[in-house]
Coordinates of C-alpha atoms and ligand atoms in Angstrom, one line a residue:
X1 CA 21.1 146.9 109.8
X2 CA 24.6 148.5 109.8
X3 CA 27.2 146.7 107.6
X4 CA 30.6 146.1 109.0
X5 CA 33.3 145.4 106.4
X6 CA 35.8 142.5 106.9
X7 CA 38.6 144.7 108.2
X8 CA 41.4 142.1 107.7
X9 CA 40.5 141.4 104.0
X10 CA 39.9 145.1 103.3
X11 CA 43.4 146.0 104.6
X12 CA 44.9 143.2 102.5
X13 CA 43.1 144.0 99.3
X14 CA 44.1 147.7 99.6
X15 CA 47.8 147.1 100.0
X16 CA 49.0 143.6 99.3
X17 CA 49.5 144.0 95.5
X18 CA 51.6 147.1 95.8
X19 CA 54.2 146.5 98.6
X20 CA 57.6 145.1 97.9
X21 CA 57.6 142.7 100.8
X22 CA 54.4 141.1 101.8
X23 CA 54.2 139.2 105.1
X24 CA 50.4 139.1 105.3
X25 CA 49.6 135.9 103.4
X26 CA 48.0 133.4 105.7
X27 CA 49.2 130.3 103.7
X28 CA 52.6 129.4 102.4
X29 CA 54.4 130.5 99.3
X30 CA 52.0 129.1 96.6
X31 CA 52.6 126.1 94.4
X32 CA 52.8 126.7 90.6
X33 CA 50.7 124.7 88.2
X34 CA 53.8 123.2 86.8
X35 CA 55.0 122.1 90.3
X36 CA 51.6 120.5 91.0
X37 CA 51.6 118.5 87.7
X38 CA 55.2 117.5 88.2
X39 CA 54.3 116.0 91.6
X40 CA 51.6 114.0 89.8
X41 CA 54.1 112.9 87.1
X42 CA 51.6 114.4 84.6
X43 CA 52.6 116.0 81.4
X44 CA 49.3 118.0 81.4
X45 CA 48.0 116.1 78.4
X46 CA 44.9 114.8 80.1
X47 CA 44.2 118.1 81.7
X48 CA 44.1 119.8 78.3
X49 CA 41.1 117.7 77.4
X50 CA 39.1 119.1 80.3
X51 CA 35.8 120.5 79.1
X52 CA 35.6 124.0 80.5
X53 CA 32.0 123.3 81.5
X54 CA 30.3 123.7 84.9
X55 CA 31.5 120.8 87.1
X56 CA 29.0 118.9 89.4
X57 CA 27.5 121.7 91.4
X58 CA 28.4 120.0 94.7
X59 CA 31.9 118.9 93.5
X60 CA 33.0 116.1 91.2
X61 CA 32.3 112.6 92.5
X62 CA 36.1 111.7 92.5
X63 CA 36.9 114.9 94.4
X64 CA 34.2 114.2 97.0
X65 CA 35.4 110.6 97.4
X66 CA 39.0 111.8 97.9
X67 CA 37.8 114.3 100.5
X68 CA 35.5 111.8 102.3
X69 CA 38.3 109.4 102.6
X70 CA 40.0 111.8 105.0
X71 CA 37.1 111.8 107.5
X72 CA 36.2 108.7 109.5
X73 CA 32.7 107.5 108.6
X74 CA 32.1 110.1 105.9
X75 CA 30.8 109.3 102.4
X76 CA 30.3 111.4 99.2
X77 CA 26.9 112.5 100.5
X78 CA 28.5 114.2 103.5
X79 CA 30.7 116.5 101.4
X80 CA 30.0 119.8 99.6
X81 CA 32.7 121.4 97.6
X82 CA 32.7 125.2 97.9
X83 CA 34.6 128.2 96.5
X84 CA 37.3 128.1 99.2
X85 CA 36.6 127.9 103.0
X86 CA 35.3 131.5 102.6
X87 CA 32.2 130.3 100.8
X88 CA 31.9 127.5 103.3
X89 CA 31.9 130.0 106.2
X90 CA 29.3 132.1 104.5
X91 CA 27.0 129.1 103.8
X92 CA 27.4 127.9 107.4
X93 CA 26.3 131.3 108.7
X94 CA 23.3 131.7 106.3
X95 CA 22.1 128.1 106.8
X96 CA 22.5 127.8 110.6
X97 CA 21.8 131.4 111.9
X98 CA 18.9 133.8 112.1
X99 CA 18.9 137.5 113.3
X100 CA 18.7 137.6 117.1
X101 CA 20.7 134.3 117.5
X102 CA 23.9 134.1 119.6
X103 CA 27.2 132.4 118.7
X104 CA 30.5 131.9 120.5
X105 CA 33.9 132.2 118.8
X106 CA 37.4 132.5 120.2
X107 CA 39.5 135.6 120.5
X108 CA 41.8 135.9 118.6
X109 CA 40.4 134.1 115.6
X110 CA 39.9 134.6 111.8
X111 CA 36.9 136.9 111.9
X112 CA 35.0 135.9 108.8
X113 CA 32.3 133.7 110.4
X114 CA 31.8 136.1 113.3
X115 CA 31.7 139.1 111.0
X116 CA 29.1 137.6 108.7
X117 CA 27.0 136.6 111.8
X118 CA 27.3 140.1 113.2
X119 CA 26.1 141.6 109.9
X120 CA 23.1 139.3 110.1
X121 CA 22.1 140.7 113.5
X122 CA 23.6 137.8 115.5
X123 CA 25.2 138.4 118.9
X124 CA 28.8 137.3 118.9
X125 CA 30.4 136.3 122.2
X126 CA 34.1 135.4 122.5
X127 CA 36.1 133.1 124.7
X128 CA 39.8 133.9 125.0
X129 CA 42.9 132.0 124.0
X130 CA 45.3 132.9 126.8
X131 CA 48.6 134.2 125.5
X132 CA 50.3 133.8 128.9
X133 CA 49.4 130.2 128.9
X134 CA 50.7 129.5 125.4
X135 CA 47.3 130.5 123.8
X136 CA 45.5 127.8 125.8
X137 CA 41.7 127.9 125.6
X138 CA 40.1 129.6 128.6
X139 CA 38.1 126.5 129.7
X140 CA 36.3 128.4 132.5
X141 CA 35.2 131.1 130.0
X142 CA 34.0 128.4 127.6
X143 CA 31.9 126.8 130.3
X144 CA 30.4 130.2 131.2
X145 CA 29.7 131.6 127.6
X146 CA 28.3 128.5 125.9
X147 CA 24.7 128.3 127.1
X148 CA 21.4 127.1 125.8
X149 CA 21.2 130.4 123.9
X150 CA 24.3 129.5 121.8
X151 CA 23.3 128.5 118.3
X152 CA 26.8 127.8 117.0
X153 CA 30.2 127.4 118.7
X154 CA 32.8 128.2 116.0
X155 CA 36.4 127.3 116.4
X156 CA 39.5 127.5 114.1
X157 CA 41.8 124.6 114.8
X158 CA 44.8 125.0 114.3
X159 CA 44.1 128.6 115.1
X160 CA 44.7 131.7 112.9
X161 CA 46.5 133.9 114.0
X162 CA 48.2 132.1 116.9
X163 CA 49.0 128.7 115.4
X164 CA 47.7 127.1 118.6
X165 CA 46.5 123.4 118.2
X166 CA 43.9 122.3 120.7
X167 CA 45.1 119.7 123.1
X168 CA 42.9 116.5 123.4
X169 CA 41.5 118.0 126.6
X170 CA 40.6 121.2 124.8
X171 CA 38.9 119.3 122.0
X172 CA 36.9 117.3 124.5
X173 CA 35.9 120.6 126.3
X174 CA 34.8 122.1 123.0
X175 CA 32.7 119.1 122.1
X176 CA 31.2 118.8 125.6
X177 CA 30.3 122.5 125.6
X178 CA 28.5 122.3 122.3
X179 CA 26.7 119.1 123.3
X180 CA 25.6 120.5 126.6
X181 CA 24.1 123.6 124.9
X182 CA 22.7 121.5 121.9
X183 CA 24.6 124.0 119.7
X184 CA 26.2 123.4 116.3
X185 CA 29.9 123.0 116.3
X186 CA 31.6 124.6 113.3
X187 CA 35.2 123.6 113.0
X188 CA 37.4 125.5 110.5
X189 CA 40.4 123.1 110.0
X190 CA 42.2 124.8 107.1
X191 CA 45.6 124.7 108.9
X192 CA 45.5 120.9 109.7
X193 CA 48.5 119.4 107.9
X194 CA 50.5 122.6 108.4
X195 CA 52.1 121.5 111.7
X196 CA 55.5 123.1 112.4
X197 CA 56.9 120.8 115.0
X198 CA 54.9 117.6 115.3
X199 CA 54.7 115.0 112.5
X200 CA 51.2 114.0 113.4
X201 CA 48.4 115.8 111.6
X202 CA 45.9 117.8 113.7
X203 CA 42.9 115.5 114.1
X204 CA 39.5 116.6 112.7
X205 CA 36.5 117.2 115.0
X206 CA 34.4 115.3 112.5
X207 CA 32.9 112.2 114.0
X208 CA 33.0 113.6 117.5
X209 CA 29.4 114.9 117.7
X210 CA 26.3 114.9 115.5
X211 CA 25.6 118.6 115.1
X212 CA 29.0 119.3 113.6
X213 CA 30.3 120.8 110.3
X214 CA 34.0 120.6 109.6
X215 CA 35.4 122.8 106.8
X216 CA 38.7 122.9 105.1
X217 CA 40.3 124.1 101.8
X218 CA 43.4 123.7 99.6
X219 CA 44.5 127.3 100.4
X220 CA 46.7 126.9 103.5
X221 CA 48.2 123.4 104.3
X222 CA 48.3 122.6 100.5
X223 CA 49.7 125.9 99.2
X224 CA 47.0 126.2 96.5
X225 CA 44.8 129.2 97.4
X226 CA 44.4 130.2 93.7
X227 CA 42.4 127.1 93.0
X228 CA 39.6 128.5 95.2
X229 CA 38.6 125.0 96.4
X230 CA 37.2 124.4 99.8
X231 CA 34.7 121.9 101.3
X232 CA 32.3 121.2 104.1
X233 CA 31.7 117.9 105.8
X234 CA 28.5 117.3 107.8
X235 CA 25.3 115.3 108.2
X236 CA 23.8 114.4 104.8
X237 CA 20.6 116.4 105.3
X238 CA 22.6 119.5 106.5
X239 CA 24.9 119.2 103.4
X240 CA 21.7 119.3 101.3
X241 CA 20.6 122.5 103.1
X242 CA 24.0 124.0 102.5
X243 CA 24.0 122.9 98.9
X244 CA 20.7 124.8 98.4
X245 CA 22.5 128.0 99.5
X246 CA 25.5 127.2 97.4
X247 CA 23.3 127.2 94.3
X248 CA 22.4 130.8 95.1
X249 CA 25.9 131.9 96.2
X250 CA 28.2 130.4 93.5
X251 CA 26.4 127.6 91.6
X252 CA 29.7 125.7 91.7
X253 CA 33.4 126.0 92.1
X254 CA 35.3 125.9 88.7
X255 CA 35.9 122.8 86.6
X256 CA 39.7 123.3 86.6
X257 CA 39.6 123.8 90.3
X258 CA 37.8 120.5 90.8
X259 CA 40.2 118.6 88.5
X260 CA 43.3 120.1 90.0
X261 CA 42.0 119.4 93.5
X262 CA 41.4 115.7 92.6
X263 CA 45.1 115.7 91.7
X264 CA 46.2 117.5 94.9
X265 CA 44.3 115.1 97.1
X266 CA 45.4 111.9 95.2
X267 CA 47.4 109.5 97.3
X268 CA 50.8 110.2 95.6
X269 CA 50.5 114.0 95.5
X270 CA 49.0 114.9 98.9
X271 CA 52.0 113.9 101.0
X272 CA 54.3 115.9 98.7
X273 CA 52.3 119.0 99.1
X274 CA 52.1 118.6 102.9
X275 CA 55.9 118.0 103.1
X276 CA 56.6 121.1 101.0
X277 CA 54.3 123.2 103.3
X278 CA 56.0 122.0 106.4
X279 CA 59.5 122.6 105.0
X280 CA 58.6 126.3 104.2
X281 CA 57.0 126.8 107.6
X282 CA 59.9 125.3 109.6
X283 CA 62.7 127.1 107.8
X284 CA 60.9 130.4 107.6
X285 CA 60.0 130.4 111.3
X286 CA 63.7 130.0 112.3
X287 CA 64.7 133.0 110.1
X288 CA 61.9 135.1 111.7
X289 CA 62.8 134.3 115.2
X290 CA 66.4 135.1 114.6
X291 CA 65.4 138.6 113.5
X292 CA 63.0 139.1 116.4
X293 CA 65.7 138.1 118.8
X294 CA 67.7 141.2 117.8
X295 CA 64.9 143.2 119.4
X296 CA 64.1 141.0 122.4
X297 CA 63.3 144.0 124.5
X298 CA 60.4 144.8 122.2
X299 CA 59.1 141.5 120.7
X300 CA 58.0 138.2 122.2
X301 CA 56.2 135.3 120.5
X302 CA 54.5 132.1 121.7
X303 CA 55.9 129.6 119.2
X304 CA 53.1 128.6 116.8
X305 CA 52.5 124.9 116.7
X306 CA 51.0 125.1 113.2
X307 CA 50.5 127.5 110.3
X308 CA 52.9 129.8 108.6
X309 CA 51.9 132.6 111.0
X310 CA 53.4 134.1 114.2
X311 CA 51.3 136.3 116.3
X312 CA 54.0 138.5 117.7
X313 CA 53.5 140.7 120.8
X314 CA 55.4 144.0 121.1
X315 CA 56.0 146.5 123.8
X316 CA 55.7 150.0 122.3
X317 CA 53.2 152.7 122.8
X318 CA 52.2 152.7 119.1
X319 CA 49.0 150.9 118.3
X320 CA 49.2 148.0 115.8
X321 CA 47.3 149.7 112.9
X322 CA 49.6 152.7 113.2
X323 CA 52.6 150.4 113.3
X324 CA 51.5 148.5 110.2
X325 CA 50.8 151.7 108.3
X326 CA 54.1 153.3 109.2
X327 CA 56.1 150.1 108.3
X328 CA 54.4 150.0 104.9
X329 CA 54.8 153.7 104.2
X330 CA 58.5 153.8 105.2
X331 CA 59.8 150.4 104.1
X332 CA 57.2 148.9 101.7
X333 CA 56.8 146.0 104.1
X334 CA 53.3 144.7 104.9
X335 CA 52.3 142.9 108.1
X336 CA 48.8 142.5 109.6
X337 CA 48.0 144.6 112.7
X338 CA 46.6 142.7 115.7
X339 CA 43.7 145.1 115.6
X340 CA 42.4 142.9 112.7
X341 CA 41.9 140.1 115.3
X342 CA 40.7 142.3 118.1
X343 CA 44.0 142.2 119.9
X344 CA 46.1 145.3 119.7
X345 CA 49.9 145.5 120.3
X346 CA 50.5 142.4 118.1
X347 CA 51.5 141.8 114.6
X348 CA 50.7 138.8 112.5
X349 CA 53.8 137.9 110.5
X350 CA 53.9 135.2 107.8
X351 CA 57.3 133.6 107.4
X352 CA 56.8 130.6 105.0
X353 CA 58.4 132.4 102.1
X354 CA 61.6 131.9 100.0
X355 CA 64.5 132.6 102.3
X356 CA 66.1 135.4 100.3
X357 CA 62.8 137.3 100.1
X358 CA 62.3 136.7 103.8
X359 CA 65.8 137.9 104.8
X360 CA 65.5 141.0 102.6
X361 CA 62.1 142.0 103.9
X362 CA 63.0 141.4 107.5
X363 CA 66.2 143.5 107.1
X364 CA 63.9 146.4 106.3
X365 CA 61.7 145.5 109.3
X366 CA 64.9 145.6 111.5
X367 CA 65.7 149.0 110.2
X368 CA 62.2 150.3 110.9
X369 CA 62.3 148.9 114.4
X370 CA 65.8 150.4 115.1
X371 CA 64.4 153.8 114.2
X372 CA 61.3 153.6 116.5
X373 CA 63.1 151.6 119.2
X374 CA 63.1 154.6 121.6
X375 CA 59.3 154.8 121.9
X376 CA 58.8 152.0 124.4
X377 CA 55.5 151.7 126.2
Ligands
LIG1 C1 41.0 130.2 109.3 C2 40.6 130.6 107.9 N1 39.5 130.1 107.3 C3 39.1 130.4 106.1 C4 39.9 131.1 105.3 C5 39.5 131.3 103.8 O1 40.3 130.7 103.0 P1 40.0 130.2 101.5 O2 38.7 130.8 101.1 O3 41.1 130.6 100.6 O4 39.9 128.7 101.6 C6 41.1 131.6 105.8 C7 42.0 132.5 104.9 O5 42.8 133.2 105.4 C8 41.5 131.3 107.1 O6 42.6 131.8 107.6

């Protein structure tokens, strides 16, 4: 079977450590260890006593309790702690899918689950998010594509790269489509909590259907990607099956990751992290749109409802991979080409960054655009 690399992550690992201005992160500017402990009012004393042993393979009981408390009806037995949402997506694919199966995902989306499935010999069908309708889900396409052949319907809500949050009607349609096909519903909810405009947090799909796995992590809405802590929530027997794969894949996440995640999800700290994330997202987006408005003949963007990301459309003949490479080579500024999401003539730009960094990087972007501005397509 032919192996297809994860093009987005390959692009990032090749360039992200060497550019001067990096706009490719998919979370917000990360929290430091000191900031996290300060939010907890902890002088780090207790943490220094942590034995650097393996933690519970499925996650420490306190961490699983804190996670379960966020899902209506869930208990510790419904939770598996993983090495980021990345491991969660891998375990979901290897547990639920066989070669020859069929899945449905959206386009655009974060391509990890679909990419793993494809490498397993699974057929991947995509239903569109419609840019001209504010990235609304193509309900007619969903109806047509999700059939009795569909093993898993995989959604990312809020969506990466568009920041679209499903409306209640779209959530209902997704659940109904999965139920009608007797398919698993895999809901990647890593951007819940990272809402830009609304105060209300994006509701989880968990509890809406029996054959459902919700996954999440501390990497995006919490600003803690370096902890490498993610989790899965699902039926207890499915969690057991996922846990058996987790023992092969990673054994466990790290002890320090588990301990710091307990702190991050504790009642006094979690709201502080979410407020910090939202502040960065809101301020940064305003700076980005001010820069894009200088070239309104070239760029347009459907305002993201959540996430630190904007999926910006441009009107130039140059393809998005070529655009991103030229921008990096001439200005040392990195942005993700729409090609990495199967939608050319777009750039994914992260803007939840310190404002001086954002302004300086976008000034270089302006210069680059001014130089190519003649090549409209
Ligand atoms: C939608 C989505 N899911 C999962 C991940 C993986 O994140 P992590 O492994 O850091 O939790 C990402 C990272 O970009 C993502 O955007």
